[in-house]
Amino acid sequence: MTYDNDKRRRLLSRLGRGLAGTVPILALAAGGISLVDAEATPEAREGAWFLSSAYAEGGAEAQAEAQGEAEGEAAAEAEVESEAEAEGEAEGEGEAEGEAEGEAASAEAVRRPEGHVPAYSESGSNPAELLARGESLYYDTSLSGNGLACASCHGSDGNDIGYLATFAQPFPHRVAMADNQFGMNQVHADEMVQICMVAPMEAEPLAWGSEELTSLAAYVVEVQRRFAGESHDL
Ligand code: HEC
């Protein structure tokens, strides 16, 4: 199975359009994403295959393989290439060796900068306006580079999909994708938003302290509570 970056981009963008009328179609099972809607389009099925191979445990290796770029070059190089592309920068080129195991992308762009004090709360409640703004951004396809919105993969109308069981714990906590692809063994809500911005959304990270990042992170904190079956403000 060969997947180059162009094909992946086209695929995700078709997936995004295909999802417009058929959300929700994806759900994460223990080992990856599986389809839950029998009426999903062929593109979405193909996309689900891509997502499960890219994000399942150990998926970084599957991704390098799936990219089909290993021909005549080390798998590590293919991995670095795809990660650098996801970040929109070529950093990490010299780190190819250590990344053969799939340890992957630089966490620099997605980790809270030293001394950054976020303007949302992970332990208390957040203002209603912040949550309303976060919710509208969650459905906004213009945030991504591939036509997807957060809701394309994570569900709409309170039907939370695309999250693993670890999401039931309050932030900060371990997220498989953050660990596998960015080498971060636990993440805050705003860091997780940044990871989904640069990886599945194929976009630039949001500015630290921007109202977009603050409100999306605040919203995600409430989604986490809803997912865990706790009282929430959504
Ligand atoms: C193409 C699909 C896709 C899109 C679009 C997407 N995500 Fe994700 N998201 C994933 C996958 C896959 C995971 C990994 C699940 C894991 O490893 O626990 C994930 C994980 C997460 C988690 C972590 C759950 C936890 O356990 O803490 C959060 C929060 C999240 N996404 C928020 C967002 C937000 C906010 C956006 C939009 C800015 C977004 N996602 C866009 C696929 C997507």
Short mmCIF file of C-alpha atoms and ligand atoms in Angstrom, two decimals:
data_model
loop_
_atom_site.label_atom_id
_atom_site.label_comp_id
_atom_site.label_asym_id
_atom_site.label_seq_id
_atom_site.Cartn_x
_atom_site.Cartn_y
_atom_site.Cartn_z
CA MET A 1 0.00 0.00 0.00
CA THR A 2 1.63 3.28 -1.00
CA TYR A 3 0.53 6.68 0.23
CA ASP A 4 2.46 9.78 -0.68
CA ASN A 5 1.86 13.11 0.98
CA ASP A 6 -0.14 14.50 -1.92
CA LYS A 7 -2.45 11.59 -1.91
CA ARG A 8 -2.84 11.89 1.83
CA ARG A 9 -3.71 15.57 1.49
CA ARG A 10 -6.28 14.91 -1.21
CA LEU A 11 -7.69 12.08 0.81
CA LEU A 12 -8.08 14.11 3.96
CA SER A 13 -9.61 16.97 2.08
CA ARG A 14 -12.13 14.67 0.41
CA LEU A 15 -12.70 13.10 3.79
CA GLY A 16 -13.44 16.53 5.19
CA ARG A 17 -16.01 17.26 2.50
CA GLY A 18 -17.50 13.81 2.74
CA LEU A 19 -17.94 14.30 6.45
CA ALA A 20 -19.96 17.47 6.09
CA GLY A 21 -23.22 15.57 5.84
CA THR A 22 -22.34 12.33 7.56
CA VAL A 23 -20.77 13.28 10.89
CA PRO A 24 -20.22 11.27 12.98
CA ILE A 25 -18.57 8.46 11.12
CA LEU A 26 -15.41 7.65 13.01
CA ALA A 27 -14.85 6.31 16.46
CA LEU A 28 -11.66 5.27 18.16
CA ALA A 29 -11.58 1.71 19.37
CA ALA A 30 -8.82 0.52 21.66
CA GLY A 31 -6.35 0.01 18.84
CA GLY A 32 -7.34 2.73 16.41
CA ILE A 33 -10.23 4.25 14.56
CA SER A 34 -13.08 2.13 13.28
CA LEU A 35 -16.12 3.03 11.27
CA VAL A 36 -19.40 3.28 13.07
CA ASP A 37 -21.62 4.47 10.24
CA ALA A 38 -22.50 1.93 7.57
CA GLU A 39 -23.28 4.72 5.12
CA ALA A 40 -19.80 6.21 5.19
CA THR A 41 -18.46 7.09 1.76
CA PRO A 42 -15.58 5.09 0.21
CA GLU A 43 -13.39 8.15 0.75
CA ALA A 44 -14.22 8.14 4.42
CA ARG A 45 -13.44 4.44 4.62
CA GLU A 46 -10.10 5.06 2.97
CA GLY A 47 -9.57 7.98 5.34
CA ALA A 48 -10.39 5.84 8.33
CA TRP A 49 -7.77 3.39 7.20
CA PHE A 50 -5.27 6.22 6.96
CA LEU A 51 -6.16 7.56 10.39
CA SER A 52 -6.01 4.22 12.11
CA SER A 53 -2.65 3.43 10.57
CA ALA A 54 -1.31 6.86 11.40
CA TYR A 55 -2.50 7.17 14.97
CA ALA A 56 -2.84 3.72 16.44
CA GLU A 57 -0.23 2.61 18.99
CA GLY A 58 2.99 2.11 17.08
CA GLY A 59 1.30 3.87 14.20
CA ALA A 60 4.31 6.00 13.40
CA GLU A 61 5.99 3.00 11.86
CA ALA A 62 2.86 2.07 9.97
CA GLN A 63 2.72 5.65 8.76
CA ALA A 64 6.28 5.62 7.47
CA GLU A 65 5.43 2.41 5.67
CA ALA A 66 2.13 3.68 4.39
CA GLN A 67 3.75 6.80 3.03
CA GLY A 68 5.56 4.45 0.70
CA GLU A 69 8.57 6.69 0.74
CA ALA A 70 10.90 4.10 2.16
CA GLU A 71 11.89 2.90 -1.29
CA GLY A 72 15.63 3.20 -1.49
CA GLU A 73 15.86 5.31 1.66
CA ALA A 74 15.72 4.65 5.36
CA ALA A 75 12.29 4.45 6.94
CA ALA A 76 13.45 7.02 9.45
CA GLU A 77 13.85 9.55 6.68
CA ALA A 78 10.35 8.97 5.42
CA GLU A 79 9.07 9.47 8.95
CA VAL A 80 10.98 12.71 9.44
CA GLU A 81 9.77 13.97 6.08
CA SER A 82 6.13 13.39 6.88
CA GLU A 83 6.42 14.90 10.33
CA ALA A 84 8.28 17.95 9.05
CA GLU A 85 5.56 18.42 6.49
CA ALA A 86 2.89 18.22 9.18
CA GLU A 87 4.65 20.96 11.08
CA GLY A 88 5.16 23.06 8.02
CA GLU A 89 8.85 23.25 8.69
CA ALA A 90 11.92 21.15 8.05
CA GLU A 91 13.24 21.04 11.59
CA GLY A 92 14.48 17.74 12.88
CA GLU A 93 16.07 16.68 9.61
CA GLY A 94 19.26 15.90 11.44
CA GLU A 95 17.44 13.86 14.06
CA ALA A 96 16.53 11.08 11.66
CA GLU A 97 18.44 8.43 13.53
CA GLY A 98 16.76 8.66 16.89
CA GLU A 99 13.39 8.69 15.23
CA ALA A 100 13.56 5.30 13.58
CA GLU A 101 11.39 3.95 16.41
CA GLY A 102 8.65 6.41 15.55
CA GLU A 103 9.46 8.88 18.32
CA ALA A 104 8.78 11.57 15.77
CA ALA A 105 8.05 15.23 15.67
CA SER A 106 9.57 18.03 17.61
CA ALA A 107 7.38 18.92 20.58
CA GLU A 108 8.63 22.50 20.44
CA ALA A 109 5.70 23.92 18.51
CA VAL A 110 3.07 22.23 20.66
CA ARG A 111 4.53 22.40 24.16
CA ARG A 112 3.62 25.33 26.42
CA PRO A 113 6.43 27.87 26.26
CA GLU A 114 8.39 28.34 29.46
CA GLY A 115 6.55 30.66 31.84
CA HIS A 116 3.34 30.72 29.78
CA VAL A 117 0.30 31.15 32.02
CA PRO A 118 -2.84 29.99 30.20
CA ALA A 119 -5.94 32.18 30.44
CA TYR A 120 -8.34 29.25 30.96
CA SER A 121 -8.81 26.87 33.87
CA GLU A 122 -8.27 23.11 33.74
CA SER A 123 -9.53 22.54 37.27
CA GLY A 124 -12.33 25.07 37.71
CA SER A 125 -15.00 26.45 35.41
CA ASN A 126 -14.57 28.84 32.49
CA PRO A 127 -16.73 31.80 31.41
CA ALA A 128 -19.71 30.93 29.20
CA GLU A 129 -18.52 33.29 26.41
CA LEU A 130 -15.20 31.43 26.24
CA LEU A 131 -16.99 28.10 25.92
CA ALA A 132 -19.36 29.42 23.26
CA ARG A 133 -16.43 30.73 21.22
CA GLY A 134 -14.59 27.43 21.70
CA GLU A 135 -17.61 25.52 20.49
CA SER A 136 -17.91 27.54 17.30
CA LEU A 137 -14.19 27.05 16.58
CA TYR A 138 -14.59 23.30 17.17
CA TYR A 139 -16.90 23.24 14.14
CA ASP A 140 -14.79 25.62 12.03
CA THR A 141 -13.17 23.95 9.02
CA SER A 142 -11.18 27.09 8.17
CA LEU A 143 -8.82 26.37 11.10
CA SER A 144 -7.34 23.38 9.29
CA GLY A 145 -5.19 22.99 6.22
CA ASN A 146 -7.25 20.07 4.92
CA GLY A 147 -10.90 21.04 5.23
CA LEU A 148 -11.46 19.22 8.51
CA ALA A 149 -12.88 20.67 11.71
CA CYS A 150 -12.26 19.26 15.18
CA ALA A 151 -15.86 18.02 15.06
CA SER A 152 -15.14 16.04 11.85
CA CYS A 153 -13.22 13.53 13.93
CA HIS A 154 -14.54 14.19 17.43
CA GLY A 155 -18.28 14.29 16.80
CA SER A 156 -21.04 16.84 17.10
CA ASP A 157 -24.05 17.55 19.28
CA GLY A 158 -22.54 16.00 22.36
CA ASN A 159 -21.68 12.73 20.65
CA ASP A 160 -17.99 12.62 21.58
CA ILE A 161 -16.01 10.29 19.32
CA GLY A 162 -12.38 9.84 18.36
CA TYR A 163 -11.21 9.86 21.96
CA LEU A 164 -9.53 6.98 23.79
CA ALA A 165 -10.42 5.86 27.32
CA THR A 166 -7.52 7.92 28.71
CA PHE A 167 -9.62 11.02 27.99
CA ALA A 168 -11.71 10.15 31.05
CA GLN A 169 -8.93 11.50 33.29
CA PRO A 170 -8.65 15.22 34.02
CA PHE A 171 -5.87 17.19 32.29
CA PRO A 172 -2.94 16.94 32.29
CA HIS A 173 -2.82 13.27 31.30
CA ARG A 174 -1.23 10.83 28.88
CA VAL A 175 -2.53 10.72 25.31
CA ALA A 176 -1.22 7.96 23.05
CA MET A 177 -0.83 10.22 20.01
CA ALA A 178 1.08 12.87 21.96
CA ASP A 179 3.41 10.25 23.34
CA ASN A 180 3.92 8.31 20.11
CA GLN A 181 4.27 11.24 17.73
CA PHE A 182 5.68 14.02 19.92
CA GLY A 183 7.38 12.16 22.74
CA MET A 184 5.27 14.01 25.34
CA ASN A 185 4.25 11.67 28.14
CA GLN A 186 1.47 13.93 29.36
CA VAL A 187 -0.31 16.96 27.94
CA HIS A 188 -2.43 19.91 29.01
CA ALA A 189 -5.63 20.71 27.10
CA ASP A 190 -4.02 23.59 25.18
CA GLU A 191 -1.06 21.39 24.19
CA MET A 192 -3.47 18.74 22.93
CA VAL A 193 -5.30 21.35 20.84
CA GLN A 194 -1.94 22.34 19.32
CA ILE A 195 -1.09 18.71 18.58
CA CYS A 196 -4.37 18.19 16.73
CA MET A 197 -3.80 21.49 14.91
CA VAL A 198 -0.42 20.46 13.52
CA ALA A 199 -1.01 16.72 13.03
CA PRO A 200 -4.54 15.71 11.96
CA MET A 201 -5.60 19.28 11.03
CA GLU A 202 -2.38 19.87 9.02
CA ALA A 203 -2.21 23.52 10.07
CA GLU A 204 0.11 25.86 11.93
CA PRO A 205 -0.15 25.84 15.71
CA LEU A 206 -2.31 28.63 17.17
CA ALA A 207 -0.53 31.53 18.87
CA TRP A 208 0.00 30.93 22.61
CA GLY A 209 -2.32 33.25 24.47
CA SER A 210 -4.56 33.78 21.42
CA GLU A 211 -8.28 33.83 22.08
CA GLU A 212 -8.65 30.89 19.65
CA LEU A 213 -6.33 28.64 21.63
CA THR A 214 -7.68 29.79 24.99
CA SER A 215 -11.31 29.22 24.05
CA LEU A 216 -10.70 25.88 22.29
CA ALA A 217 -8.74 24.62 25.31
CA ALA A 218 -11.50 25.78 27.68
CA TYR A 219 -14.07 24.00 25.51
CA VAL A 220 -11.97 20.81 25.42
CA VAL A 221 -11.80 20.83 29.25
CA GLU A 222 -15.62 20.70 29.33
CA VAL A 223 -15.76 18.04 26.62
CA GLN A 224 -13.37 16.01 28.79
CA ARG A 225 -15.77 16.32 31.73
CA ARG A 226 -18.74 15.37 29.58
CA PHE A 227 -16.79 12.37 28.21
CA ALA A 228 -15.97 11.30 31.78
CA GLY A 229 -19.64 11.50 32.74
CA GLU A 230 -19.01 14.39 35.14
CA SER A 231 -21.02 17.58 35.47
CA HIS A 232 -20.03 20.10 32.81
CA ASP A 233 -21.03 23.50 31.42
CA LEU A 234 -21.80 22.62 27.80
C1 HEC B 1 -8.41 13.89 11.43
C2 HEC B 1 -9.01 13.63 12.73
C3 HEC B 1 -8.82 14.63 13.85
C4 HEC B 1 -9.08 15.98 13.84
C5 HEC B 1 -9.57 16.84 12.69
C6 HEC B 1 -8.83 16.45 15.19
N1 HEC B 1 -8.43 15.43 15.97
FE1 HEC B 1 -8.17 15.49 17.96
N2 HEC B 1 -7.58 13.54 17.94
C7 HEC B 1 -7.52 12.75 16.83
C8 HEC B 1 -6.87 11.50 17.17
C9 HEC B 1 -6.60 10.34 16.20
C10 HEC B 1 -6.55 11.60 18.54
C11 HEC B 1 -5.78 10.60 19.35
C12 HEC B 1 -6.49 9.87 20.38
C13 HEC B 1 -5.50 9.40 21.41
O1 HEC B 1 -4.34 9.12 21.08
O2 HEC B 1 -5.91 9.36 22.57
C14 HEC B 1 -7.03 12.89 18.99
C15 HEC B 1 -6.97 13.33 20.29
C16 HEC B 1 -7.53 14.51 20.75
C17 HEC B 1 -7.64 14.89 22.13
C18 HEC B 1 -7.06 14.11 23.27
C19 HEC B 1 -7.97 13.32 24.07
C20 HEC B 1 -7.30 13.07 25.39
O3 HEC B 1 -7.21 11.92 25.78
O4 HEC B 1 -6.90 14.06 26.04
C21 HEC B 1 -8.21 16.13 22.18
C22 HEC B 1 -8.54 16.95 23.40
C23 HEC B 1 -8.45 16.51 20.81
N3 HEC B 1 -8.04 15.51 19.99
C24 HEC B 1 -8.97 17.73 20.44
C25 HEC B 1 -9.03 18.16 19.12
C26 HEC B 1 -9.34 19.51 18.73
C27 HEC B 1 -9.63 20.64 19.68
C28 HEC B 1 -9.30 19.53 17.37
C29 HEC B 1 -9.48 20.72 16.46
C30 HEC B 1 -8.54 21.81 16.68
C31 HEC B 1 -9.01 18.17 16.92
N4 HEC B 1 -8.83 17.38 18.01
C32 HEC B 1 -8.97 17.77 15.59
C33 HEC B 1 -8.02 13.04 15.59
C34 HEC B 1 -8.40 14.30 15.20
#
